[in-house]
XYZ file of C-alpha atoms in Angstrom:
308
model
C 40.500 82.441 -33.372
C 38.340 85.589 -33.483
C 38.932 86.417 -37.156
C 40.434 84.588 -40.139
C 42.133 87.267 -42.225
C 45.176 85.409 -43.592
C 46.932 82.090 -43.126
C 50.084 83.732 -41.801
C 48.107 85.321 -38.952
C 46.894 81.916 -37.759
C 48.916 79.382 -35.819
C 49.621 75.837 -37.027
C 47.229 74.645 -34.308
C 44.488 76.948 -35.644
C 44.937 75.562 -39.148
C 44.926 71.955 -37.952
C 41.771 72.624 -35.917
C 39.946 74.041 -38.938
C 40.940 71.105 -41.143
C 39.924 68.578 -38.481
C 36.575 70.244 -37.830
C 35.892 70.612 -41.559
C 36.533 66.908 -42.143
C 34.108 66.103 -39.317
C 31.490 68.475 -40.712
C 31.899 66.959 -44.174
C 31.310 63.481 -42.776
C 28.168 64.626 -40.943
C 26.939 66.440 -44.063
C 27.332 63.315 -46.170
C 25.427 61.330 -43.560
C 22.587 63.817 -43.829
C 23.171 65.240 -40.348
C 22.424 68.964 -40.369
C 23.195 70.573 -37.025
C 20.940 73.648 -36.430
C 23.828 75.673 -34.989
C 22.775 78.931 -36.629
C 18.988 78.799 -36.441
C 17.737 82.381 -36.724
C 21.250 83.749 -37.363
C 22.527 85.623 -40.413
C 25.829 85.695 -42.283
C 26.677 89.111 -43.776
C 28.609 88.884 -47.062
C 30.605 91.597 -48.841
C 31.376 90.852 -52.497
C 33.428 93.366 -54.493
C 34.380 90.632 -56.988
C 32.028 88.257 -58.825
C 31.965 84.689 -57.599
C 30.529 81.236 -58.181
C 32.216 78.914 -55.664
C 32.710 81.411 -52.859
C 29.188 82.756 -52.747
C 27.358 79.471 -53.297
C 29.559 77.574 -50.836
C 29.112 80.246 -48.147
C 25.345 80.378 -48.537
C 25.071 76.593 -48.692
C 27.196 76.252 -45.551
C 25.083 78.737 -43.628
C 21.819 77.205 -44.874
C 22.981 73.757 -43.774
C 23.202 75.064 -40.207
C 19.701 76.555 -40.341
C 20.860 80.135 -40.844
C 20.458 82.703 -43.587
C 22.614 85.256 -45.379
C 22.503 88.743 -46.815
C 24.859 89.845 -49.594
C 26.176 93.305 -50.463
C 27.550 93.221 -54.005
C 30.076 95.044 -56.154
C 28.266 98.028 -57.672
C 26.685 99.089 -54.403
C 29.873 98.497 -52.428
C 31.872 100.917 -54.562
C 29.509 103.658 -53.464
C 29.241 102.418 -49.892
C 32.982 102.695 -49.226
C 32.789 106.334 -50.352
C 29.557 107.143 -48.519
C 30.284 105.586 -45.149
C 33.491 104.759 -43.320
C 34.596 101.144 -42.967
C 34.575 101.675 -39.196
C 30.918 102.660 -39.134
C 29.893 99.863 -41.494
C 31.637 97.290 -39.309
C 29.965 98.566 -36.157
C 26.523 98.654 -37.771
C 26.813 95.271 -39.485
C 27.831 93.741 -36.155
C 24.394 94.692 -34.803
C 22.601 92.859 -37.632
C 24.573 89.691 -38.360
C 26.428 86.938 -36.521
C 29.463 86.741 -38.838
C 30.849 88.601 -41.842
C 32.632 87.225 -44.920
C 34.519 89.639 -47.177
C 35.660 89.198 -50.784
C 37.410 92.449 -51.637
C 40.313 93.852 -53.583
C 41.926 95.404 -50.510
C 43.312 93.422 -47.570
C 43.510 96.713 -45.668
C 39.715 97.121 -45.855
C 39.195 93.641 -44.396
C 41.666 94.288 -41.591
C 40.100 97.658 -40.721
C 36.622 96.117 -40.759
C 37.769 93.300 -38.471
C 39.327 95.737 -35.984
C 35.964 97.466 -35.537
C 33.604 94.485 -35.821
C 32.271 92.734 -32.741
C 31.475 89.577 -34.703
C 33.928 87.197 -36.426
C 35.191 88.189 -39.878
C 36.564 85.789 -42.486
C 38.560 86.802 -45.558
C 37.176 84.842 -48.511
C 39.552 86.556 -50.973
C 41.630 89.710 -51.123
C 44.555 90.982 -53.173
C 46.852 89.690 -50.406
C 45.540 86.215 -49.707
C 42.896 83.557 -50.164
C 43.043 81.656 -46.857
C 39.852 79.605 -47.154
C 40.867 78.435 -50.627
C 44.166 77.164 -49.257
C 42.295 75.385 -46.459
C 40.072 73.645 -49.001
C 43.179 72.690 -50.971
C 44.840 71.083 -47.958
C 41.640 69.327 -46.926
C 41.598 67.803 -50.424
C 45.233 66.799 -50.082
C 44.605 65.172 -46.687
C 41.752 63.161 -48.200
C 44.048 61.907 -50.947
C 47.288 61.355 -49.011
C 46.453 61.183 -45.314
C 49.506 62.519 -43.468
C 50.797 65.610 -45.274
C 54.195 65.937 -43.626
C 56.964 65.584 -46.166
C 54.648 65.827 -49.177
C 55.590 68.206 -52.009
C 53.286 70.857 -53.438
C 54.398 72.508 -56.668
C 52.714 75.773 -57.620
C 53.109 76.926 -61.225
C 52.258 80.537 -61.974
C 52.170 84.017 -60.527
C 53.261 84.567 -56.916
C 49.808 85.919 -56.169
C 47.290 85.804 -53.310
C 46.681 82.061 -53.733
C 50.415 81.321 -53.799
C 50.950 83.330 -50.604
C 48.269 81.395 -48.761
C 49.556 78.060 -50.024
C 53.106 78.878 -48.948
C 52.055 79.723 -45.389
C 49.776 76.683 -45.099
C 52.537 74.430 -46.447
C 55.001 75.827 -43.939
C 52.596 75.256 -41.026
C 51.683 71.718 -42.099
C 55.144 70.401 -42.957
C 54.613 70.352 -46.737
C 57.503 71.161 -49.074
C 56.528 74.090 -51.274
C 58.055 74.666 -54.710
C 57.195 77.769 -56.720
C 57.814 77.725 -60.469
C 57.140 80.589 -62.834
C 58.743 83.445 -64.782
C 61.427 85.220 -62.776
C 59.544 88.531 -62.644
C 56.547 86.907 -60.930
C 58.184 85.468 -57.827
C 56.570 85.606 -54.402
C 57.543 88.847 -52.676
C 60.634 88.285 -50.570
C 59.369 90.148 -47.503
C 56.407 87.803 -47.276
C 58.571 84.705 -47.739
C 60.812 85.894 -44.902
C 57.776 86.439 -42.642
C 56.602 82.890 -43.279
C 60.049 81.409 -42.712
C 60.381 83.337 -39.447
C 57.139 81.776 -38.170
C 57.913 78.252 -39.410
C 61.667 77.820 -39.144
C 61.646 74.231 -40.447
C 59.672 75.126 -43.580
C 61.093 74.180 -46.955
C 60.589 76.645 -49.792
C 62.257 76.298 -53.191
C 62.125 78.470 -56.304
C 62.637 76.478 -59.511
C 62.232 78.359 -62.784
C 62.303 75.155 -64.860
C 58.790 73.622 -64.613
C 59.920 70.141 -65.651
C 62.418 70.057 -62.800
C 59.885 71.561 -60.393
C 57.321 68.770 -60.840
C 59.805 65.879 -60.777
C 58.928 64.787 -57.213
C 55.532 66.472 -56.868
C 52.654 64.989 -54.939
C 50.514 67.931 -55.993
C 50.780 70.106 -59.097
C 48.810 73.317 -58.618
C 47.991 76.097 -61.061
C 45.872 79.248 -61.200
C 44.815 81.712 -63.869
C 47.684 83.762 -65.242
C 45.796 87.077 -65.059
C 43.562 87.572 -62.030
C 40.631 89.961 -61.721
C 41.963 93.494 -62.091
C 44.837 92.341 -64.357
C 42.846 92.034 -67.579
C 45.031 94.564 -69.401
C 48.064 92.337 -68.757
C 46.407 89.155 -70.016
C 47.994 89.041 -73.475
C 51.501 89.668 -72.151
C 51.084 87.154 -69.343
C 49.810 84.546 -71.813
C 53.173 84.699 -73.569
C 55.324 84.869 -70.450
C 53.620 81.939 -68.705
C 53.212 79.664 -71.744
C 56.042 77.365 -70.629
C 54.253 76.793 -67.302
C 51.044 75.379 -68.712
C 49.917 72.236 -66.884
C 49.554 69.863 -69.815
C 50.147 66.236 -70.679
C 53.801 66.824 -71.546
C 54.564 68.543 -68.255
C 52.691 65.925 -66.216
C 54.812 63.309 -67.947
C 57.707 64.636 -65.849
C 55.714 64.277 -62.595
C 55.086 61.062 -60.638
C 52.108 59.116 -61.961
C 50.325 59.365 -58.600
C 50.580 63.160 -58.438
C 47.260 65.013 -58.340
C 46.409 68.293 -60.058
C 44.665 71.155 -58.293
C 43.252 74.418 -59.633
C 41.378 76.957 -57.510
C 39.054 77.784 -60.445
C 37.754 79.360 -62.562
C 40.060 77.736 -65.110
C 40.979 79.155 -68.479
C 41.133 75.874 -70.342
C 43.807 75.962 -73.001
C 45.819 78.604 -71.143
C 47.208 77.582 -67.741
C 45.758 74.068 -68.034
C 44.591 71.816 -70.850
C 41.245 70.081 -71.233
C 42.979 66.715 -71.039
C 44.426 67.439 -67.608
C 41.308 69.159 -66.239
C 39.169 66.195 -67.240
C 41.802 63.538 -66.571
C 42.188 61.039 -63.746
C 44.870 63.047 -61.923
C 42.679 66.121 -61.464
C 40.987 66.653 -58.104
C 39.634 70.115 -58.889
C 35.955 69.339 -58.278
C 36.637 67.680 -54.925
C 38.686 70.768 -54.170
C 35.796 73.052 -55.137
C 33.299 71.103 -53.018
C 35.604 71.358 -50.042
C 35.185 75.134 -50.005
C 31.734 74.566 -48.499
C 33.031 72.088 -45.937
C 35.777 74.496 -44.871
C 33.151 77.168 -44.216
C 31.082 74.642 -42.299
C 34.151 73.808 -40.232
C 34.900 77.466 -39.518
C 31.277 78.239 -38.661
C 31.142 75.202 -36.387
C 34.233 76.376 -34.501
C 32.584 79.776 -34.119
C 29.280 78.324 -32.886
C 27.696 80.266 -30.056
C 30.287 83.018 -30.461
C 27.813 85.679 -31.562
C 29.469 88.585 -29.792
C 33.229 88.093 -29.573
């Protein structure tokens, strides 16, 4: 497991190992046990997009292991990509840091960087996928339900980077995945076929009617309707996705024990209501906390692997 660039590039065993290690690291963290695995080591972070959870959880995870971090942020990065090749940046950064996390618009940049880097690289968000978010989501689900096989995850919204990662993780972990949203926003068929080819027993359903979609849900999941870079489409998307809002009426069609997840930030009153966000079915803050524990799990699995 040299790099973590997307869920689909992992194996089911890789994903299970990360979830198991993350649960162990979370237990040790809550006991106040801080393993000095990264004493004197540095995490390099690339951030083309602003962040709350990703940046704070990464830095907190590295600090908990006795390490430090250095962050290259959006305005400077725009110039850096023009001034110096990705290849050269990857080779130079590998001399300075022990691991690299990348939050970028382009999946291609992350993949090129990883090809040239001699240290592990983790994708912490791209236009293609959000693998560590999906891992945190499934860690949250395991905490709530135990065995995940046969559970049903319903995703309401755009077939975006989060949806892609959730589909692949569901397929690998034996979770039924239902996508529900406007017809023009389906998951791209080529990607669905790639997932199904790697997990032949996976169950994927498209259900345009949200009330039917959530009927047997264990998890109801939503995301913002317009992601970063789609601001000009926000007004149109607000209208097209209105029927897919996670609200009290919709949750009335779901089982009473279903939980609600949102990768955050949430636009309260758009894709989700205040009542649901603050209600007893929501597990969004556990989900957010688990981002840090997923990074701790990944870093723990990479321990001692300074030059891959």
